[in-house]
Amino acid sequence: MRQAWVIAKREVRGLVSSPGGWLVLGTFWFVAGLLLVSLLFRFRDGTIALAQSGQLRTGESGLHVNDWVIRPLLYNLGTVLVLFVPLLTMRSFAEERRSGNLELLLSQPVRGADLVLGKFFGSMLGLALCLSVLVVHFAVLAAVTRPDWGATWVGLGGLLLLGLLFNAVGLWVSVLTRSQIEAGVLSLGALLLLVIGPGANAEGPNWTQSILGSFAILPRFEDFTRGLLDLGHVAFFGGVILILLAAALRSVDLVRWQG
Amino acid sequence: MKSDSAKSSPLLLLGLFLLAAGGLLSGVSGPRAYLPRLIMLAGVASLLWGAFNSAASIRFLLFRARAVAEPGPSLNWLLGGAVLLVLAAGLGIRGARIDVTSRGVNSLSATSKGVLKELSRDVELIAAYRDNAMERDQATEVLAVYSAASRRVKTRSLEPDREPEEARRLGINRPNVLVVRCGEVVEEVTEIDEETITQTILRVQDPNRPVVAVLDGHGETSDGRSTLASLRGLLARSGLVFRLLRLGDFVEVPREIRTLIVLGPTSPLLPGEIEAIERFINRGGRLALFVEPETTTGLEPMLARQGILIDGRRILDESPLSRSLGLGPESVGINRWGEHPITSGLGVGLVLSGATRVGLAPQPVFGTSGTDIIRSGNDARLLPRSGDTASVPSAPAALPLGIALEWETPPQEAEAGPAPREKGYARLVVIGDSDLARDSHLDLYGNREFIGRICGWLTERTYLLRFPPVDRSGTPLRVGLAGLQAIFYGVEILVPLLAFGLAFRSWARRR
């Protein structure tokens, strides 16, 4: 496990010491800020419209910041992660393979499991850095209104789980490819399939809808953003992440023994 | 390998493009509805082919099943993942959901939970909304909450335009409704709120829907008086069958009628009608009588025998509560009630208009059990009758305005026919005003809930009792336009600029 942390730290150092890493982070923070500000303006307009229609009575009826700002913010950030996670994970194995570092690394006494876990923890920390901007956002929201923190933390937990699942997909794809671009494009394609695939069958027969629906990720994530902690969803995300990491590990083993 | 990549990249891009195009066209309906699916299928095939070309490892993964099945950490992780997925499926069926919101927006009230726990038959909730309907998402969320609350509740969604045959089979006649179905009984719900849905569930799975008759023929529904459309809607919504009843002389109250409402007759009932109502009560019938001041119904002697006294004089309530209603000098505001299932937990006050005193005799009649259910404020006076110039208004006092009474009745012989089995006791509610049940006053303050509770108590349909009010409290936004602009500059410019600055620093260091 210690080796995994060493690899993870190396990953994060690689991210924060490269201009590309900061550019990705800055762009994500920009998009997140854009979402927050537009939702806050929408919340303000809604509150004013409600007050003008005479329905607003302080403390009795009104618009809730969780419904109007936090929930759509977290949900939209989940969708935005589809685009950003491949940028974070595409380097992890593909670049090592291209530069020949992977063969070198695999010749060291490092277990495949440590290598995969290290890369996964590294991308997890990268994701945490991306989402760290939410600390600023929540501080702003706490200053200007009164969020329901229970629902907010559960929504944030859901966003983290979603990001970890995306990370696991990106990691596996990265093991299978030799170039960053390929890894990025393939990860994006795989994530798009995961996200829109189950919904794309909306016109299909009911039985296919129910089968694909059970693999749908976004509806499960949406439950978290609503402040609903579904232990079934937690187990689902955990299970899929473990299976993807197992696939990544098996792929690393194949690379180790078969080149 | 380089040549592999060169071959696969256009395929990958083409696959992505086709997927996106198929997704954008997924709204196409009609005979060409298969096109988007075909395009997306081609996209998936292109992606898979590209991936197959690009990475030799995938070939190993696909074809070396033996190698994949080798024991090791990966197999352990795979098994762990599979166990978690099975657990997720199990939890999905059983429902292990914790609503952490402070407003409880993702869970049902204790009333609904209790109702769903008692369900004896499967009930199906079908969201029949068009894809672009605004209420579709809300309905889907509500369905998930109900589905998680009871295994008896099955849910499904369908697009009625896309599956017209199925919609017709399920008894869905129009789009954008929530349909509640139990066996062959189907009801449509247009308002997606918990109270409506729970009561509809109760209605469709209840094979015996009590008939509540409103007596007619004595000015109850004549021109000039506020109509009963709201009362009719309230009863229907509460699972009761509304019927207008003209008794006439020498006629029995039909056996299938369980509850009779006499709503402010302006002329006395015929002697035969009075006798029929008395026989109806004596065989365990339930009566709600709403009387107007200075009007005689003819039922007063019968009521007096049960210890119920109707004063008949008009009430003038000068309490601040009544004056604050701004509905005129005859309005009586009520926020004091006795201990009774009808009034238990009643939160909002009532408004009566032109009321009279209705109370119980000091000495209760043997075998009856009754109580005052509503009282006026302390400043209510009884005005002299019209034309009585000698008398003066009574001293201010808190006056009883409504009573509820029940007593055991002699056992009745069982009768054949569709009549529901009667309980062996009669129930009677008398209120000193009839306007509160009419369209003009039913929706004022707590009148609707009060009338619903009276009907619920009389018909023994407890689900008519109170649902807790929905928490619609909002959160104030303590910032103006200038503050929002400051937030814009902070999170939209400063924070990203920090990251871009660090990117520049890294770039400069590398150079």
CSV table of N, CA, C and O in Angstrom, one decimal, chain B residues 74-139:
chain,number,residue,atom,x,y,z
B,74,SER,N,-6.7,-9.3,-9.0
B,74,SER,CA,-7.7,-8.8,-9.9
B,74,SER,C,-9.0,-9.6,-9.8
B,74,SER,O,-10.1,-9.1,-9.9
B,75,LEU,N,-8.8,-10.9,-9.6
B,75,LEU,CA,-10.0,-11.8,-9.5
B,75,LEU,C,-10.7,-11.5,-8.2
B,75,LEU,O,-11.9,-11.5,-8.1
B,76,ASN,N,-9.9,-11.2,-7.1
B,76,ASN,CA,-10.6,-10.8,-5.8
B,76,ASN,C,-11.4,-9.5,-6.0
B,76,ASN,O,-12.5,-9.4,-5.5
B,77,TRP,N,-10.8,-8.6,-6.7
B,77,TRP,CA,-11.5,-7.3,-6.9
B,77,TRP,C,-12.7,-7.5,-7.7
B,77,TRP,O,-13.8,-7.0,-7.4
B,78,LEU,N,-12.6,-8.4,-8.7
B,78,LEU,CA,-13.7,-8.7,-9.6
B,78,LEU,C,-14.9,-9.3,-8.8
B,78,LEU,O,-16.0,-8.9,-8.9
B,79,LEU,N,-14.5,-10.3,-7.9
B,79,LEU,CA,-15.5,-10.9,-7.1
B,79,LEU,C,-16.1,-9.9,-6.1
B,79,LEU,O,-17.3,-9.9,-5.9
B,80,GLY,N,-15.3,-9.1,-5.5
B,80,GLY,CA,-15.7,-8.1,-4.6
B,80,GLY,C,-16.7,-7.1,-5.3
B,80,GLY,O,-17.8,-6.8,-4.8
B,81,GLY,N,-16.4,-6.7,-6.5
B,81,GLY,CA,-17.3,-5.9,-7.3
B,81,GLY,C,-18.6,-6.5,-7.6
B,81,GLY,O,-19.7,-5.9,-7.5
B,82,ALA,N,-18.5,-7.8,-8.0
B,82,ALA,CA,-19.7,-8.6,-8.3
B,82,ALA,C,-20.6,-8.7,-7.0
B,82,ALA,O,-21.9,-8.5,-7.1
B,83,VAL,N,-20.0,-9.0,-5.9
B,83,VAL,CA,-20.8,-9.1,-4.6
B,83,VAL,C,-21.5,-7.7,-4.4
B,83,VAL,O,-22.7,-7.7,-4.0
B,84,LEU,N,-20.7,-6.6,-4.6
B,84,LEU,CA,-21.3,-5.3,-4.3
B,84,LEU,C,-22.5,-5.0,-5.3
B,84,LEU,O,-23.5,-4.5,-4.9
B,85,LEU,N,-22.4,-5.5,-6.5
B,85,LEU,CA,-23.4,-5.3,-7.5
B,85,LEU,C,-24.7,-6.1,-7.1
B,85,LEU,O,-25.8,-5.6,-7.3
B,86,VAL,N,-24.4,-7.3,-6.7
B,86,VAL,CA,-25.6,-8.1,-6.2
B,86,VAL,C,-26.2,-7.5,-5.0
B,86,VAL,O,-27.5,-7.4,-4.9
B,87,LEU,N,-25.4,-6.9,-4.1
B,87,LEU,CA,-25.9,-6.2,-2.9
B,87,LEU,C,-26.7,-5.0,-3.4
B,87,LEU,O,-27.8,-4.7,-2.8
B,88,ALA,N,-26.2,-4.3,-4.4
B,88,ALA,CA,-26.9,-3.1,-4.9
B,88,ALA,C,-28.3,-3.5,-5.4
B,88,ALA,O,-29.3,-2.8,-5.2
B,89,ALA,N,-28.3,-4.6,-6.2
B,89,ALA,CA,-29.6,-5.1,-6.7
B,89,ALA,C,-30.5,-5.4,-5.6
B,89,ALA,O,-31.7,-5.1,-5.6
B,90,GLY,N,-30.0,-6.1,-4.6
B,90,GLY,CA,-30.8,-6.5,-3.4
B,90,GLY,C,-31.4,-5.3,-2.7
B,90,GLY,O,-32.6,-5.2,-2.4
B,91,LEU,N,-30.5,-4.3,-2.5
B,91,LEU,CA,-30.9,-3.1,-1.8
B,91,LEU,C,-31.9,-2.3,-2.7
B,91,LEU,O,-32.8,-1.6,-2.1
B,92,GLY,N,-31.7,-2.4,-4.0
B,92,GLY,CA,-32.6,-1.7,-4.9
B,92,GLY,C,-34.0,-2.3,-4.8
B,92,GLY,O,-35.0,-1.5,-4.8
B,93,ILE,N,-34.1,-3.6,-4.6
B,93,ILE,CA,-35.5,-4.2,-4.4
B,93,ILE,C,-36.1,-3.9,-3.0
B,93,ILE,O,-37.2,-3.5,-2.9
B,94,ARG,N,-35.2,-4.0,-2.0
B,94,ARG,CA,-35.7,-3.8,-0.7
B,94,ARG,C,-35.9,-2.3,-0.3
B,94,ARG,O,-36.7,-2.0,0.4
B,95,GLY,N,-35.1,-1.5,-1.0
B,95,GLY,CA,-35.1,-0.1,-0.7
B,95,GLY,C,-34.4,0.3,0.6
B,95,GLY,O,-34.9,0.1,1.7
B,96,ALA,N,-33.2,0.8,0.5
B,96,ALA,CA,-32.5,1.3,1.6
B,96,ALA,C,-32.1,2.7,1.4
B,96,ALA,O,-31.0,3.1,1.0
B,97,ARG,N,-33.1,3.6,1.5
B,97,ARG,CA,-32.9,5.0,1.1
B,97,ARG,C,-33.0,5.9,2.4
B,97,ARG,O,-34.0,5.7,3.1
B,98,ILE,N,-32.1,6.8,2.5
B,98,ILE,CA,-32.1,7.7,3.7
B,98,ILE,C,-32.3,9.1,3.2
B,98,ILE,O,-31.5,9.6,2.4
B,99,ASP,N,-33.4,9.7,3.6
B,99,ASP,CA,-33.6,11.1,3.1
B,99,ASP,C,-32.9,12.0,4.1
B,99,ASP,O,-33.3,12.1,5.3
B,100,VAL,N,-31.9,12.7,3.7
B,100,VAL,CA,-31.1,13.5,4.6
B,100,VAL,C,-31.5,15.0,4.5
B,100,VAL,O,-31.0,15.8,5.2
B,101,THR,N,-32.5,15.3,3.7
B,101,THR,CA,-32.9,16.7,3.6
B,101,THR,C,-33.7,17.1,4.8
B,101,THR,O,-34.4,16.3,5.4
B,102,SER,N,-33.5,18.4,5.2
B,102,SER,CA,-34.1,18.9,6.4
B,102,SER,C,-35.6,19.0,6.2
B,102,SER,O,-36.4,19.0,7.1
B,103,ARG,N,-36.0,19.2,4.9
B,103,ARG,CA,-37.5,19.4,4.7
B,103,ARG,C,-38.2,18.0,4.4
B,103,ARG,O,-39.4,18.0,4.2
B,104,GLY,N,-37.4,17.0,4.3
B,104,GLY,CA,-38.0,15.6,4.1
B,104,GLY,C,-38.7,15.6,2.7
B,104,GLY,O,-39.7,15.0,2.5
B,105,VAL,N,-38.1,16.2,1.7
B,105,VAL,CA,-38.7,16.2,0.4
B,105,VAL,C,-38.7,14.9,-0.4
B,105,VAL,O,-39.4,14.7,-1.3
B,106,ASN,N,-37.8,14.0,0.1
B,106,ASN,CA,-37.7,12.7,-0.6
B,106,ASN,C,-38.4,11.6,0.1
B,106,ASN,O,-38.2,10.4,-0.2
B,107,SER,N,-39.2,11.9,1.1
B,107,SER,CA,-39.9,10.8,1.8
B,107,SER,C,-41.4,11.1,2.0
B,107,SER,O,-41.8,12.3,1.9
B,108,LEU,N,-42.1,10.1,2.3
B,108,LEU,CA,-43.6,10.3,2.5
B,108,LEU,C,-43.9,10.6,3.9
B,108,LEU,O,-43.1,10.3,4.8
B,109,SER,N,-45.0,11.2,4.2
B,109,SER,CA,-45.4,11.5,5.5
B,109,SER,C,-45.8,10.2,6.2
B,109,SER,O,-46.0,9.2,5.6
B,110,ALA,N,-45.8,10.3,7.6
B,110,ALA,CA,-46.2,9.1,8.4
B,110,ALA,C,-47.6,8.6,8.0
B,110,ALA,O,-47.9,7.4,8.0
B,111,THR,N,-48.5,9.6,7.6
B,111,THR,CA,-49.8,9.2,7.2
B,111,THR,C,-49.8,8.3,6.0
B,111,THR,O,-50.4,7.2,6.0
B,112,SER,N,-49.0,8.7,5.0
B,112,SER,CA,-49.0,7.9,3.7
B,112,SER,C,-48.3,6.6,4.0
B,112,SER,O,-48.7,5.5,3.5
B,113,LYS,N,-47.2,6.6,4.8
B,113,LYS,CA,-46.5,5.4,5.1
B,113,LYS,C,-47.4,4.4,5.8
B,113,LYS,O,-47.4,3.2,5.5
B,114,GLY,N,-48.2,4.9,6.7
B,114,GLY,CA,-49.2,4.0,7.4
B,114,GLY,C,-50.2,3.4,6.5
B,114,GLY,O,-50.5,2.2,6.5
B,115,VAL,N,-50.7,4.3,5.6
B,115,VAL,CA,-51.7,3.8,4.6
B,115,VAL,C,-51.1,2.7,3.7
B,115,VAL,O,-51.7,1.7,3.4
B,116,LEU,N,-49.8,3.0,3.2
B,116,LEU,CA,-49.2,2.0,2.3
B,116,LEU,C,-48.9,0.7,3.0
B,116,LEU,O,-49.0,-0.4,2.4
B,117,LYS,N,-48.6,0.8,4.3
B,117,LYS,CA,-48.3,-0.5,5.0
B,117,LYS,C,-49.5,-1.4,5.1
B,117,LYS,O,-49.4,-2.6,5.1
B,118,GLU,N,-50.7,-0.7,5.1
B,118,GLU,CA,-51.9,-1.5,5.3
B,118,GLU,C,-52.5,-2.0,3.9
B,118,GLU,O,-53.5,-2.7,3.9
B,119,LEU,N,-51.9,-1.7,2.8
B,119,LEU,CA,-52.4,-2.1,1.5
B,119,LEU,C,-52.5,-3.6,1.4
B,119,LEU,O,-51.6,-4.3,1.8
B,120,SER,N,-53.7,-4.1,1.0
B,120,SER,CA,-53.8,-5.5,0.9
B,120,SER,C,-53.7,-6.0,-0.6
B,120,SER,O,-53.7,-7.2,-0.8
B,121,ARG,N,-53.8,-5.1,-1.5
B,121,ARG,CA,-53.7,-5.4,-2.9
B,121,ARG,C,-52.6,-4.6,-3.6
B,121,ARG,O,-52.3,-3.5,-3.2
B,122,ASP,N,-52.1,-5.2,-4.7
B,122,ASP,CA,-51.1,-4.4,-5.5
B,122,ASP,C,-51.7,-3.2,-6.2
B,122,ASP,O,-52.8,-3.3,-6.7
B,123,VAL,N,-51.0,-2.1,-6.1
B,123,VAL,CA,-51.5,-0.9,-6.8
B,123,VAL,C,-50.4,-0.5,-7.8
B,123,VAL,O,-49.2,-0.5,-7.4
B,124,GLU,N,-50.8,-0.1,-9.0
B,124,GLU,CA,-49.8,0.3,-10.0
B,124,GLU,C,-49.9,1.8,-10.2
B,124,GLU,O,-51.0,2.3,-10.4
B,125,LEU,N,-48.7,2.5,-10.2
B,125,LEU,CA,-48.7,3.9,-10.5
B,125,LEU,C,-48.0,4.0,-11.8
B,125,LEU,O,-46.9,3.6,-12.0
B,126,ILE,N,-48.7,4.6,-12.8
B,126,ILE,CA,-48.2,4.7,-14.1
B,126,ILE,C,-48.0,6.2,-14.5
B,126,ILE,O,-49.0,6.9,-14.5
B,127,ALA,N,-46.8,6.6,-14.8
B,127,ALA,CA,-46.6,8.0,-15.3
B,127,ALA,C,-46.8,8.0,-16.8
B,127,ALA,O,-45.9,7.5,-17.5
B,128,ALA,N,-47.9,8.6,-17.3
B,128,ALA,CA,-48.1,8.6,-18.7
B,128,ALA,C,-47.9,10.0,-19.2
B,128,ALA,O,-48.8,10.7,-19.5
B,129,TYR,N,-46.6,10.3,-19.3
B,129,TYR,CA,-46.3,11.7,-19.7
B,129,TYR,C,-45.5,11.7,-21.0
B,129,TYR,O,-44.8,10.8,-21.3
B,130,ARG,N,-45.7,12.7,-21.8
B,130,ARG,CA,-44.9,12.9,-23.0
B,130,ARG,C,-43.5,13.3,-22.6
B,130,ARG,O,-43.3,13.8,-21.5
B,131,ASP,N,-42.6,13.0,-23.5
B,131,ASP,CA,-41.2,13.2,-23.2
B,131,ASP,C,-40.9,14.7,-22.8
B,131,ASP,O,-40.0,15.0,-22.0
B,132,ASN,N,-41.7,15.6,-23.4
B,132,ASN,CA,-41.4,17.0,-23.2
B,132,ASN,C,-42.3,17.6,-22.1
B,132,ASN,O,-42.3,18.8,-22.0
B,133,ALA,N,-43.1,16.8,-21.5
B,133,ALA,CA,-44.0,17.4,-20.4
B,133,ALA,C,-43.2,17.9,-19.2
B,133,ALA,O,-42.2,17.2,-18.8
B,134,MET,N,-43.6,19.0,-18.7
B,134,MET,CA,-42.8,19.7,-17.6
B,134,MET,C,-42.9,18.8,-16.4
B,134,MET,O,-42.0,18.8,-15.6
B,135,GLU,N,-44.1,18.2,-16.1
B,135,GLU,CA,-44.3,17.4,-14.9
B,135,GLU,C,-43.6,16.0,-14.9
B,135,GLU,O,-43.7,15.3,-13.9
B,136,ARG,N,-43.1,15.7,-16.0
B,136,ARG,CA,-42.6,14.3,-16.2
B,136,ARG,C,-41.5,13.9,-15.1
B,136,ARG,O,-41.6,12.9,-14.4
B,137,ASP,N,-40.6,14.8,-14.9
B,137,ASP,CA,-39.5,14.5,-14.0
B,137,ASP,C,-40.0,14.4,-12.5
B,137,ASP,O,-39.7,13.6,-11.7
B,138,GLN,N,-40.9,15.4,-12.2
B,138,GLN,CA,-41.5,15.4,-10.9
B,138,GLN,C,-42.3,14.1,-10.6
B,138,GLN,O,-42.2,13.5,-9.6
B,139,ALA,N,-43.0,13.7,-11.7
B,139,ALA,CA,-43.8,12.4,-11.5
B,139,ALA,C,-42.9,11.2,-11.3
B,139,ALA,O,-43.1,10.4,-10.5
